[in-house]
XYZ file of C-alpha atoms in Angstrom:
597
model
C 0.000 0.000 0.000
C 1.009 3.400 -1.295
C 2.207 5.898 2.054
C -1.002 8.015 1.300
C -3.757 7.148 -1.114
C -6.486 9.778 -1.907
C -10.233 8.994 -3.351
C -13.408 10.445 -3.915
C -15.916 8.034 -1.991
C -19.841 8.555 -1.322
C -21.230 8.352 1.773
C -22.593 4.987 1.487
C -18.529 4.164 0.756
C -17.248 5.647 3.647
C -19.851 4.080 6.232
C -18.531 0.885 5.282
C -15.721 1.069 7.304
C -15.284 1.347 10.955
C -14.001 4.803 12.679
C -12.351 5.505 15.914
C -12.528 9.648 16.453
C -9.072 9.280 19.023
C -9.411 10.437 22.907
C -7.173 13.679 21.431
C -9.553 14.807 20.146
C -11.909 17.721 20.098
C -15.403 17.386 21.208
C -18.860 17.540 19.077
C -18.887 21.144 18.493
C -21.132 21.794 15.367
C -24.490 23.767 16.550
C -27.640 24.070 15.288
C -26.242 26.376 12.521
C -23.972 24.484 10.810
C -26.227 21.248 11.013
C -29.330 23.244 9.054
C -26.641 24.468 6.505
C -25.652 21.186 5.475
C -29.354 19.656 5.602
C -30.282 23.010 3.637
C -27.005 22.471 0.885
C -27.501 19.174 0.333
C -31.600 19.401 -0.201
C -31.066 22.214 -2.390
C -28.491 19.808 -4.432
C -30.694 17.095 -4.516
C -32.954 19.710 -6.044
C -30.865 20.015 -9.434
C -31.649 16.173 -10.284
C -30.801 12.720 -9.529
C -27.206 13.017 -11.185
C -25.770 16.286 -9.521
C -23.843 15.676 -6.668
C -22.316 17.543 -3.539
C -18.902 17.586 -2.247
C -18.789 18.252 1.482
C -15.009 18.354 1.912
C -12.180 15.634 3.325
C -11.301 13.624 5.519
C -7.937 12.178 6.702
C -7.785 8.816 8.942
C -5.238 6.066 9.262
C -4.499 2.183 11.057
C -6.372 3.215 14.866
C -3.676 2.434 16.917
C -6.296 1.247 19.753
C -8.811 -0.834 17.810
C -8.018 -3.505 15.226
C -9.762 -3.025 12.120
C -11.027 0.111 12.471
C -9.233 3.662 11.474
C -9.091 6.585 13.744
C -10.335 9.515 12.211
C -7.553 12.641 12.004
C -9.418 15.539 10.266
C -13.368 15.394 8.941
C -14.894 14.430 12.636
C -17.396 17.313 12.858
C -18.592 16.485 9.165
C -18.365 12.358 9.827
C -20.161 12.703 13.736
C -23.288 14.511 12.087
C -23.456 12.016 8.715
C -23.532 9.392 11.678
C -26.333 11.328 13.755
C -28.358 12.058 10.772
C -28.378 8.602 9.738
C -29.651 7.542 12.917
C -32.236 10.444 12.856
C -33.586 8.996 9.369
C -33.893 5.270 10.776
C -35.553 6.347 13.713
C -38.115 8.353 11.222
C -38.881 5.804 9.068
C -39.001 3.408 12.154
C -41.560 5.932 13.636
C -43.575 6.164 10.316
C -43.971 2.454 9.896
C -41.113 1.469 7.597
C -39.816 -1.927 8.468
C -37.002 -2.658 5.527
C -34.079 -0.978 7.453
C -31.385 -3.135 6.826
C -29.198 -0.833 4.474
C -29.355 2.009 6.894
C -28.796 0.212 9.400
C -25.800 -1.214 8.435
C -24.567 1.985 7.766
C -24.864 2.888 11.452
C -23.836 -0.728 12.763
C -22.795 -4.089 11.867
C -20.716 -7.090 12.012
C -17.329 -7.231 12.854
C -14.994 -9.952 13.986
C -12.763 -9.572 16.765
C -9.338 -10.671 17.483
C -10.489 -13.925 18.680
C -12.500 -14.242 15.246
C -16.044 -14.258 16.954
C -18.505 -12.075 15.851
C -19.717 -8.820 16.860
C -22.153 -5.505 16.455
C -19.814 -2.440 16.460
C -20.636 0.890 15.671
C -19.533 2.842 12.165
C -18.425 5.569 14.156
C -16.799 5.364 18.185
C -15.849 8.300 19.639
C -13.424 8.024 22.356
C -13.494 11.460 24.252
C -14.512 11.420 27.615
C -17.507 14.058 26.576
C -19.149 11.214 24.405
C -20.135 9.245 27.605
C -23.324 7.086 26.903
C -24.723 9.747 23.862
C -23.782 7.271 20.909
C -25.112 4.375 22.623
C -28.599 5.803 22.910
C -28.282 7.105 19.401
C -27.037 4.104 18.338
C -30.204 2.146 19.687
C -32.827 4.969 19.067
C -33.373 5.747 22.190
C -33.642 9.622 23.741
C -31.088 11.671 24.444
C -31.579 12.522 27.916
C -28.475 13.466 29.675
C -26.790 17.051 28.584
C -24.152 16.821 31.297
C -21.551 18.336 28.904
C -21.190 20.610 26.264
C -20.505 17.541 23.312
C -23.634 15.764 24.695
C -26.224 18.851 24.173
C -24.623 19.599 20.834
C -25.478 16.038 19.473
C -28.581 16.197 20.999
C -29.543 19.722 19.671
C -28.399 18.047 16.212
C -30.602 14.941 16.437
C -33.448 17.407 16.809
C -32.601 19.922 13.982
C -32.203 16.514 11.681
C -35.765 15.161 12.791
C -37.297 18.997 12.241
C -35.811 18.638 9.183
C -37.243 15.635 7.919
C -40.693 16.523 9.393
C -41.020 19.624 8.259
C -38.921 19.706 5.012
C -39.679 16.294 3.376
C -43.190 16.439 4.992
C -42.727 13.016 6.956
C -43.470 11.647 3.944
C -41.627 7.928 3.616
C -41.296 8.507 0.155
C -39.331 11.835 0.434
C -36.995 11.229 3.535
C -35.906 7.876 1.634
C -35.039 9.539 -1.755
C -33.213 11.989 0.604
C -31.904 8.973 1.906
C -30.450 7.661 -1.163
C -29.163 10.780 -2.383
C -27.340 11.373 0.850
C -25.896 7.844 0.147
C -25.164 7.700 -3.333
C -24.582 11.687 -4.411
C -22.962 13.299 -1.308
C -19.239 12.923 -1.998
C -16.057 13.470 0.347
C -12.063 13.126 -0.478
C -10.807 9.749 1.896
C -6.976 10.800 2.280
C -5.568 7.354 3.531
C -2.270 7.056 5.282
C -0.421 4.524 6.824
C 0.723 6.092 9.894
C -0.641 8.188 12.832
C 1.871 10.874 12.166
C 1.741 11.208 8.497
C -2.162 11.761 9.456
C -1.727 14.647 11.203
C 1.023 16.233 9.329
C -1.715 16.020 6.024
C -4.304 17.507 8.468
C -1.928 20.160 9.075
C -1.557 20.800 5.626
C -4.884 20.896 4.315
C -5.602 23.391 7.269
C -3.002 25.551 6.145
C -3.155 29.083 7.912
C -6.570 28.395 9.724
C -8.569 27.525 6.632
C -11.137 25.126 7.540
C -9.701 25.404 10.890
C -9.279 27.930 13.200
C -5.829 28.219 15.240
C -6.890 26.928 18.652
C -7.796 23.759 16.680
C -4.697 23.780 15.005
C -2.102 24.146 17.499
C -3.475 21.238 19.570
C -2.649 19.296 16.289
C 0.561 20.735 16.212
C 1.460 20.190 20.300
C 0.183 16.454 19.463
C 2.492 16.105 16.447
C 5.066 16.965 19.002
C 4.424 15.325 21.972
C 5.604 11.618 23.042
C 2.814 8.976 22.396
C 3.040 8.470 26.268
C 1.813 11.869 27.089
C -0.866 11.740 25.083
C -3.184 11.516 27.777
C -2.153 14.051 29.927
C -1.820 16.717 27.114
C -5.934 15.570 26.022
C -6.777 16.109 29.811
C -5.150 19.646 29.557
C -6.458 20.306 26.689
C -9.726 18.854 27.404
C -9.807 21.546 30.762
C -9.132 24.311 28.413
C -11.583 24.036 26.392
C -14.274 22.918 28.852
C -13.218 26.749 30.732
C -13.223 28.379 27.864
C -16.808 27.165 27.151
C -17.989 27.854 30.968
C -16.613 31.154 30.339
C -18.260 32.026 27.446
C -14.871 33.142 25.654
C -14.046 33.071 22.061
C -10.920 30.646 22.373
C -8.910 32.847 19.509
C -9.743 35.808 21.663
C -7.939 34.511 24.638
C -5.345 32.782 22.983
C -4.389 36.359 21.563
C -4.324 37.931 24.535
C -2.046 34.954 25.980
C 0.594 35.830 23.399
C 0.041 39.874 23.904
C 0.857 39.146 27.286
C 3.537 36.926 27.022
C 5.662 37.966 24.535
C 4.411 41.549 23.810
C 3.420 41.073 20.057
C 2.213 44.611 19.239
C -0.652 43.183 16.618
C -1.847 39.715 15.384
C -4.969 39.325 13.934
C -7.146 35.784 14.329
C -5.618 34.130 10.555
C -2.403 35.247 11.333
C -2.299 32.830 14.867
C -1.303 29.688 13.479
C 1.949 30.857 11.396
C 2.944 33.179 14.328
C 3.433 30.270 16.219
C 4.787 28.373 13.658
C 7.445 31.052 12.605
C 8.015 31.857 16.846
C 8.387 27.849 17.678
C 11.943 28.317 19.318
C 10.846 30.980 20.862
C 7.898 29.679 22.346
C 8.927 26.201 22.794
C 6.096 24.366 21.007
C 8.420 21.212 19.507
C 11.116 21.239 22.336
C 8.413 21.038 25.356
C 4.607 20.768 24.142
C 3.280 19.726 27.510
C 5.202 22.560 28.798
C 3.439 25.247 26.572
C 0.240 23.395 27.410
C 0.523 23.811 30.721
C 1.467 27.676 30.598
C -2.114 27.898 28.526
C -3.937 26.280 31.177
C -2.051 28.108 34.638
C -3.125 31.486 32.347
C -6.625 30.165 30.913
C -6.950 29.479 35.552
C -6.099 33.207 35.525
C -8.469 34.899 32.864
C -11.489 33.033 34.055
C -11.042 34.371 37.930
C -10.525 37.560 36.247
C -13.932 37.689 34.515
C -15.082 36.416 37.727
C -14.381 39.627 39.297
C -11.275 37.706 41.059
C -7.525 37.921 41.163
C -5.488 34.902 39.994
C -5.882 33.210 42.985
C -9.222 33.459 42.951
C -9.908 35.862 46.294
C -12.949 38.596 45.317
C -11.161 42.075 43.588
C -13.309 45.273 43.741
C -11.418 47.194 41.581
C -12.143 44.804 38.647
C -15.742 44.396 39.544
C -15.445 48.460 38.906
C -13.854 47.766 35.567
C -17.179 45.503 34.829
C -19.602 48.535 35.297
C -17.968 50.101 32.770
C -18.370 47.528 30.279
C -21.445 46.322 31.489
C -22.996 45.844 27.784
C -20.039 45.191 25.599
C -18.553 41.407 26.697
C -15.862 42.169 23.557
C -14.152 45.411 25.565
C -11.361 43.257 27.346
C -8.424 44.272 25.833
C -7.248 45.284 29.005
C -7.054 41.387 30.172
C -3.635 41.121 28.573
C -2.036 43.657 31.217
C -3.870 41.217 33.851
C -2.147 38.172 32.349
C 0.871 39.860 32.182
C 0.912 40.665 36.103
C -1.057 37.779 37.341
C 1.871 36.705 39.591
C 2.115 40.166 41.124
C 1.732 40.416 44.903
C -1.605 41.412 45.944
C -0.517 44.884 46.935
C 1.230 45.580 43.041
C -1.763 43.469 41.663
C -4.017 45.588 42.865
C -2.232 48.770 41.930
C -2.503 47.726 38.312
C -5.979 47.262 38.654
C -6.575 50.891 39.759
C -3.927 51.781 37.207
C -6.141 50.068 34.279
C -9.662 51.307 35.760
C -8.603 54.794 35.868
C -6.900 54.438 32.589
C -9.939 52.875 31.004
C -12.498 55.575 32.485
C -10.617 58.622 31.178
C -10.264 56.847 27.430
C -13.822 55.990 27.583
C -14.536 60.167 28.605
C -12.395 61.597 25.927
C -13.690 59.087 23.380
C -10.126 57.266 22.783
C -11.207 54.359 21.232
C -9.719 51.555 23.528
C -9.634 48.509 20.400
C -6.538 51.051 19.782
C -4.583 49.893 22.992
C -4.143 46.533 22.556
C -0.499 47.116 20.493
C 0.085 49.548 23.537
C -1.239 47.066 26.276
C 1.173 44.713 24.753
C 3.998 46.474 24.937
C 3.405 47.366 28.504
C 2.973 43.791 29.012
C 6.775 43.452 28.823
C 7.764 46.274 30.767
C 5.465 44.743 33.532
C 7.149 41.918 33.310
C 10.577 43.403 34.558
C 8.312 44.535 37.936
C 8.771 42.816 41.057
C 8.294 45.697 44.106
C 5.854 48.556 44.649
C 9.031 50.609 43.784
C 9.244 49.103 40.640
C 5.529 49.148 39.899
C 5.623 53.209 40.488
C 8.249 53.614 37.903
C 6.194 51.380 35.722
C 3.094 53.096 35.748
C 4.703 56.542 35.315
C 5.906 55.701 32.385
C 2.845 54.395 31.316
C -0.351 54.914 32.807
C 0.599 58.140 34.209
C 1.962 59.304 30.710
C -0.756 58.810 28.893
C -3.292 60.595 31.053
C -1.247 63.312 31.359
C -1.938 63.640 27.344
C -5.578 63.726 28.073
C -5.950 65.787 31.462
C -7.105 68.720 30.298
C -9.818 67.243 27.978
C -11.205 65.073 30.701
C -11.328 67.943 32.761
C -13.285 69.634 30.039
C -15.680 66.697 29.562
C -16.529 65.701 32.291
C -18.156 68.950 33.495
C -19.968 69.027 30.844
C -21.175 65.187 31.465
C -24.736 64.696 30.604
C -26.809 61.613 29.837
C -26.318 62.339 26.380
C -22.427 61.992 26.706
C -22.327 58.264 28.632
C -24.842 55.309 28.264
C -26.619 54.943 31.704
C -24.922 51.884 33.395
C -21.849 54.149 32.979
C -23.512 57.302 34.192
C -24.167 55.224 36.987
C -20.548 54.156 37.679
C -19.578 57.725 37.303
C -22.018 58.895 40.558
C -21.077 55.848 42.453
C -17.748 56.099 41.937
C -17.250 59.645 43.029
C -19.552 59.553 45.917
C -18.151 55.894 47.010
C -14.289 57.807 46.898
C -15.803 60.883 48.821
C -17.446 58.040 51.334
C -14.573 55.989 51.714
C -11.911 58.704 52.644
C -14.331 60.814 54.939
C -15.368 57.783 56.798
C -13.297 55.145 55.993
C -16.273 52.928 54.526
C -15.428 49.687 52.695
C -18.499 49.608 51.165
C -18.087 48.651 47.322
C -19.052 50.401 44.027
C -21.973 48.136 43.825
C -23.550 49.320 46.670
C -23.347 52.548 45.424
C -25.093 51.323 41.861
C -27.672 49.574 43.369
C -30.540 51.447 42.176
C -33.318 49.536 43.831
C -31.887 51.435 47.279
C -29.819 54.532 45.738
C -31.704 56.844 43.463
C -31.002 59.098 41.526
C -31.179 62.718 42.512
C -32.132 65.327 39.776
C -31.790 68.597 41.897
C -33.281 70.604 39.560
C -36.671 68.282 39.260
C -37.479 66.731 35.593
C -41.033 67.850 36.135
C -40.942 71.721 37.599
C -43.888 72.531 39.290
C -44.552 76.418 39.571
C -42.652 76.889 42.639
C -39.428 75.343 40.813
C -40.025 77.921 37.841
C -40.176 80.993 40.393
C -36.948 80.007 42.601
C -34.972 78.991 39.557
C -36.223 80.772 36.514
C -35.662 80.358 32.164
C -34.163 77.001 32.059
C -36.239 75.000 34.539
C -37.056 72.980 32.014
C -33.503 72.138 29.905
C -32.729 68.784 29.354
C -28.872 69.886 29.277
C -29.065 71.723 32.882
C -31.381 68.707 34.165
C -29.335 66.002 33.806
C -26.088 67.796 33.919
C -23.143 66.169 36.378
C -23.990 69.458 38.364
C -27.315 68.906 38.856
C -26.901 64.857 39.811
C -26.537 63.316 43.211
C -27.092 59.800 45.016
C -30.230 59.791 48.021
C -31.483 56.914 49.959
C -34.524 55.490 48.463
C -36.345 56.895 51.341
C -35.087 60.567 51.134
C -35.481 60.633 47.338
C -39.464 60.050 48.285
C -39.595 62.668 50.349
C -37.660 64.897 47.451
C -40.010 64.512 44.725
C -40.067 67.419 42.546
C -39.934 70.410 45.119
C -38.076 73.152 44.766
C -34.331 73.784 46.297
C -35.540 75.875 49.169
C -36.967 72.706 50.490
C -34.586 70.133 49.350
C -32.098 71.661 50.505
C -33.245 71.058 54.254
C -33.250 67.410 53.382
C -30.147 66.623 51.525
C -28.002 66.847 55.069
C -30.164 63.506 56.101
C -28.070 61.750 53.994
C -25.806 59.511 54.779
C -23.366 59.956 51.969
C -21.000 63.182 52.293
C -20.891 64.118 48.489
C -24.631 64.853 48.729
C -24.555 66.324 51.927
C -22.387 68.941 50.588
C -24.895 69.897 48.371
C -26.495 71.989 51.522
C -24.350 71.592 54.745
C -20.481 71.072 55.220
C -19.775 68.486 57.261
C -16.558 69.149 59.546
C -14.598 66.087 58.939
C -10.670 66.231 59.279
C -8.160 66.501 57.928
C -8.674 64.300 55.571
C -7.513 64.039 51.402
C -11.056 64.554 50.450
C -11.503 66.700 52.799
C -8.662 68.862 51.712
C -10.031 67.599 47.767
C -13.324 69.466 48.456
C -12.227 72.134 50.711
C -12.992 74.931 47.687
C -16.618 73.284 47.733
C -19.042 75.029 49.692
C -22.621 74.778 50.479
C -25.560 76.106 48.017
C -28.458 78.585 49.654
C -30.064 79.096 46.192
C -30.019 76.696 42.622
C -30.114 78.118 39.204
C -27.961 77.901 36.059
C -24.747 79.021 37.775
C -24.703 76.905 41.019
C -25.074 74.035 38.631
C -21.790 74.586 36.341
C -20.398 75.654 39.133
C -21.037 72.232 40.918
C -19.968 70.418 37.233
C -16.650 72.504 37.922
C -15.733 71.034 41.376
C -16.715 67.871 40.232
C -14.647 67.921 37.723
C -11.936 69.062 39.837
C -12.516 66.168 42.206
C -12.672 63.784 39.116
C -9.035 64.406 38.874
C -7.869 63.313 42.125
C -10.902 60.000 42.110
C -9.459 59.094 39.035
C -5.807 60.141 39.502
C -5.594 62.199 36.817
C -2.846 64.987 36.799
C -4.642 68.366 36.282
C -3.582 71.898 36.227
C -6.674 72.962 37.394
C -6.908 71.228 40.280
C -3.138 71.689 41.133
C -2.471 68.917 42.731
C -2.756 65.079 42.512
C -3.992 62.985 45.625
C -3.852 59.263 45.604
C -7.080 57.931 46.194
C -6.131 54.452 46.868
C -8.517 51.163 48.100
C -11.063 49.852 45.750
């Protein structure tokens, strides 16, 4: 026999053989998608006549080195596992219709084999070996329901089974007639390439080829090919149960794997820019560098220690998984937009930071992010910049060295922005922020104001938890006549309404007793209130000698509200802005370190 041989076969061809899909690898993965496109392709080809035919791609296999007489399957498993589950789906439909001449189909799903011992026995066309399989093919292979969906692979095959019998219900009508003609087209007409070779790593080093660059697939799938093609047949095991962990996270997480494995690289080797088909040749191209044919457990192992990381990290946790406020504040401002994270490859980078320098970065990249979001930098723009921090940060191992660090970085760049944030921020309205960010904004000043007056601990959620903190419009949204006498023109403009000026934080039960009266009786109330910044609005607290209270020592008390009180209050907030969000500012003068969560 030739090293590799290469054919066109049908369907019907290629279920006459037996195939192992290896423990290696990957899981059922196709969703309902992918399944309806190739029911829809293949209908619509059956469409153009008996003779036309469709070509659904190849498939690579070789000797399985765990079951005699079978082949393991290398490359095609996604394409072979749903031929297999829609074969099943068909026999169980004509079954269910009353069709009792079976026997073709069903010895395209299972027949006789004989063993080593030259007895006979039933064994399955297709075998997967992965640990996510579990009992699925057995019930499939008897027609029985799916019931378990214990793991990702399981609910996949199961959500395929039921877009295959939708399709033959709805589709070909349950009509006997129609689902076997699409029967025997499937069969007969639906064509593959069989690429043949006669050893386990002349299989994979095809499969790399034909995936060339990502096509067909995408770079996670393609470096564990390549860390198999490296490894020692021994570790085999271990490098599937690594593997096997990393994906599994990946999917609890609800991460794109390319995404992460980016970021991985960003942070480890401070590649400025690498887009998603450029992956696999980077590694390819940086294997001495990166160690992927000299040590590919090693690498492995380096994924999955970092993959441990990222997932605490979107957890709101550090790397060793204790709670971190400060990146629970960085999830407020992203609330809505899961694909913002660029700023996860300067936490990979220092994920083995002590927790005092650890937490210092995350400050570093909260403040950072806030002020890009405010002067509309557009943060996709960073990740070439968050990369090449990543390697400075990797030089810091003391508080000493962090502070050099983040002047040269964090600090740097703000400085290029300080007196535009100034500038927009007091002139923040809700037209300039979505709301969940508005909200962070409030909660985040009057949480800083809080937490250095009184030395509260409470977190930024408590603070955005509108279902106890409202919303304060000083100037009421609806004016009744005794707002339009105190205030005068421009009781009722949006842009002084919901100004920053004209925004505070009250206790559910003060903001009821609020309602929409004018100053000269709020202002009686707003010194009930337990949080300082508000207070202010009315009363001065005497409270030490503290930094805030040296931060809003130029604030003072309001007897009367109108259009000037309320830039004036935008001003000082801005001011105070600066020091919350350590921004250096020439019009406050000064820069305070606000410190804590």
């Amino acid at each position: 026999m030739a090293a590799i041989e290469s054919r066109d076969v049908s369907v019907k061809e290629l279920f006459q053989k037996f195939y192992i899909v290896p423990r290696y690898q990957r899981e059922y993965v196709w969703g309902k998608n992918q399944v309806t496109q190739l029911l829809g392709d293949i209908r619509s080809e059956q469409m153009e006549g008996e003779y036309s035919e469709y070509f659904i791609g190849s498939v690579v296999v070789c000797p399985s080195q765990t079951e005699r007489g079978a082949d393991d399957l290398i490359d095609g498993q996604q394409r072979i596992t749903t031929l297999f589950i829609v074969l099943c789906a068909i026999r169980d439909r004509l079954s269910a219709l009353g069709e009792e001449n079976l026997e073709g189909i069903k010895k395209s799903i299972v027949d006789v084999d004989t063993d080593q011992y030259g007895n006979d026995c039933h064994r399955a066309r297709l075998e997967p070996q992965y640990k996510d399989a579990e009992g699925v093919f057995d019930d499939l292979i008897e027609g029985r329901k799916i019931t378990s969906k214990d793991t990702r692979s399981i609910k996949n095959i199961s959500i395929a089974y039921n877009v295959v019998k939708d399709f033959l219900s709805n589709d070909l009508d349950d009509s006997v007639v129609e689902i076997k003609k699409f029967f025997g087209y499937l069969m007969a007409n639906v064509k593959l390439i069989k690429i043949y070779t006669d050893s386990f790593g002349r299989a994979l080093k095809i499969f790399e080829t034909i995936n060339d660059r990502g096509i067909g697939l995408n770079a996670m799938d393609l470096l564990k090919n390549l860390l198999f093609m490296n490894a020692e047949k021994t570790q085999f095991e271990y490098l599937q149960e690594c593997w096997k962990f990393i994906v599994d996270e990946l999917y609890k997480i609800n991460e794109k794997p390319l995404r992460f494995l980016r970021y991985f690289i960003f942070s480890k080797w401070g590649v400025p820019r690498l887009a998603k088909d450029e992956l696999y040749e980077w590694l390819i191209n940086n294997d001495k560098k990166i160690g992927l044919s000299d040590n590919p457990v090693g690498f492995t192992e380096k994924l999955k220690e970092a993959l441990k990381a990222y997932a605490f990290f979107l957890k709101k946790k550090d790397s060793r998984g204790e709670q971190n406020y400060i990146l629970e504040n960085i999830s407020f401002l992203y609330r809505k937009h899961t694909s913002a994270r660029q700023y996860l490859v300067l936490l990979l980078a220092g994920r083995n930071l002590s927790s005092e320098v650890f937490s210092a970065l995350c400050r570093d990249i909260e403040s950072f992010l806030f002020v890009c979001i405010l002067v509309r930098e557009e943060i996709r723009t960073f990740e070439a910049l968050f990369a090449k921090w990543s390697l400075l940060l990797s030089r810091v191992r003391t508080m000493e060295d962090y502070k050099a660090f983040s002047k040269e970085t964090f600090q740097a760049q703000k400085k290029k922005h300080s007196s535009k944030f100034y500038d927009m921020f007091r002139s923040i309205d809700n037209r300039s922020l979505p709301k969940y960010q508005f909200d962070y904004v409030l909660g985040k000043l009057t949480q800083a104001v809080d937490r250095d007056a009184y030395g509260s601990d409470n977190p930024l959620s408590y603070y955005c938890n509108t279902k106890e903190i409202h919303l304060e419009h000083i100037l009421p949204q609806k004016s009744d006549c005794d707002v339009y006498k105190e205030f005068g023109l421009g009781a009722d403009d949006p842009s002084l309404i919901w100004s920053i000026g004209n925004l505070a934080l009250v206790e559910k039960s003060i903001n009821m007793s609020l309602g929409n009266k004018a100053f000269s009786y709020k202002k009686r109330i707003y010194p009930k209130s337990r949080y300082l910044l508000t207070r202010i609005i009315s009363e001065k607290p005497d409270i030490g000698n503290t930094a805030i209270d040296r931060a809003v020592a130029h604030m003072h008390p309001f007897d009367e509200w109108n259009k000037n009180t309320i830039r004036q209050r935008a001003q000082w907030l801005a001011e105070l802005a600066c020091t919350v969000w350590n921004v250096p500012s020439e019009h406050y003068g000064r820069e305070l370190d606000m410190g804590g969560p």
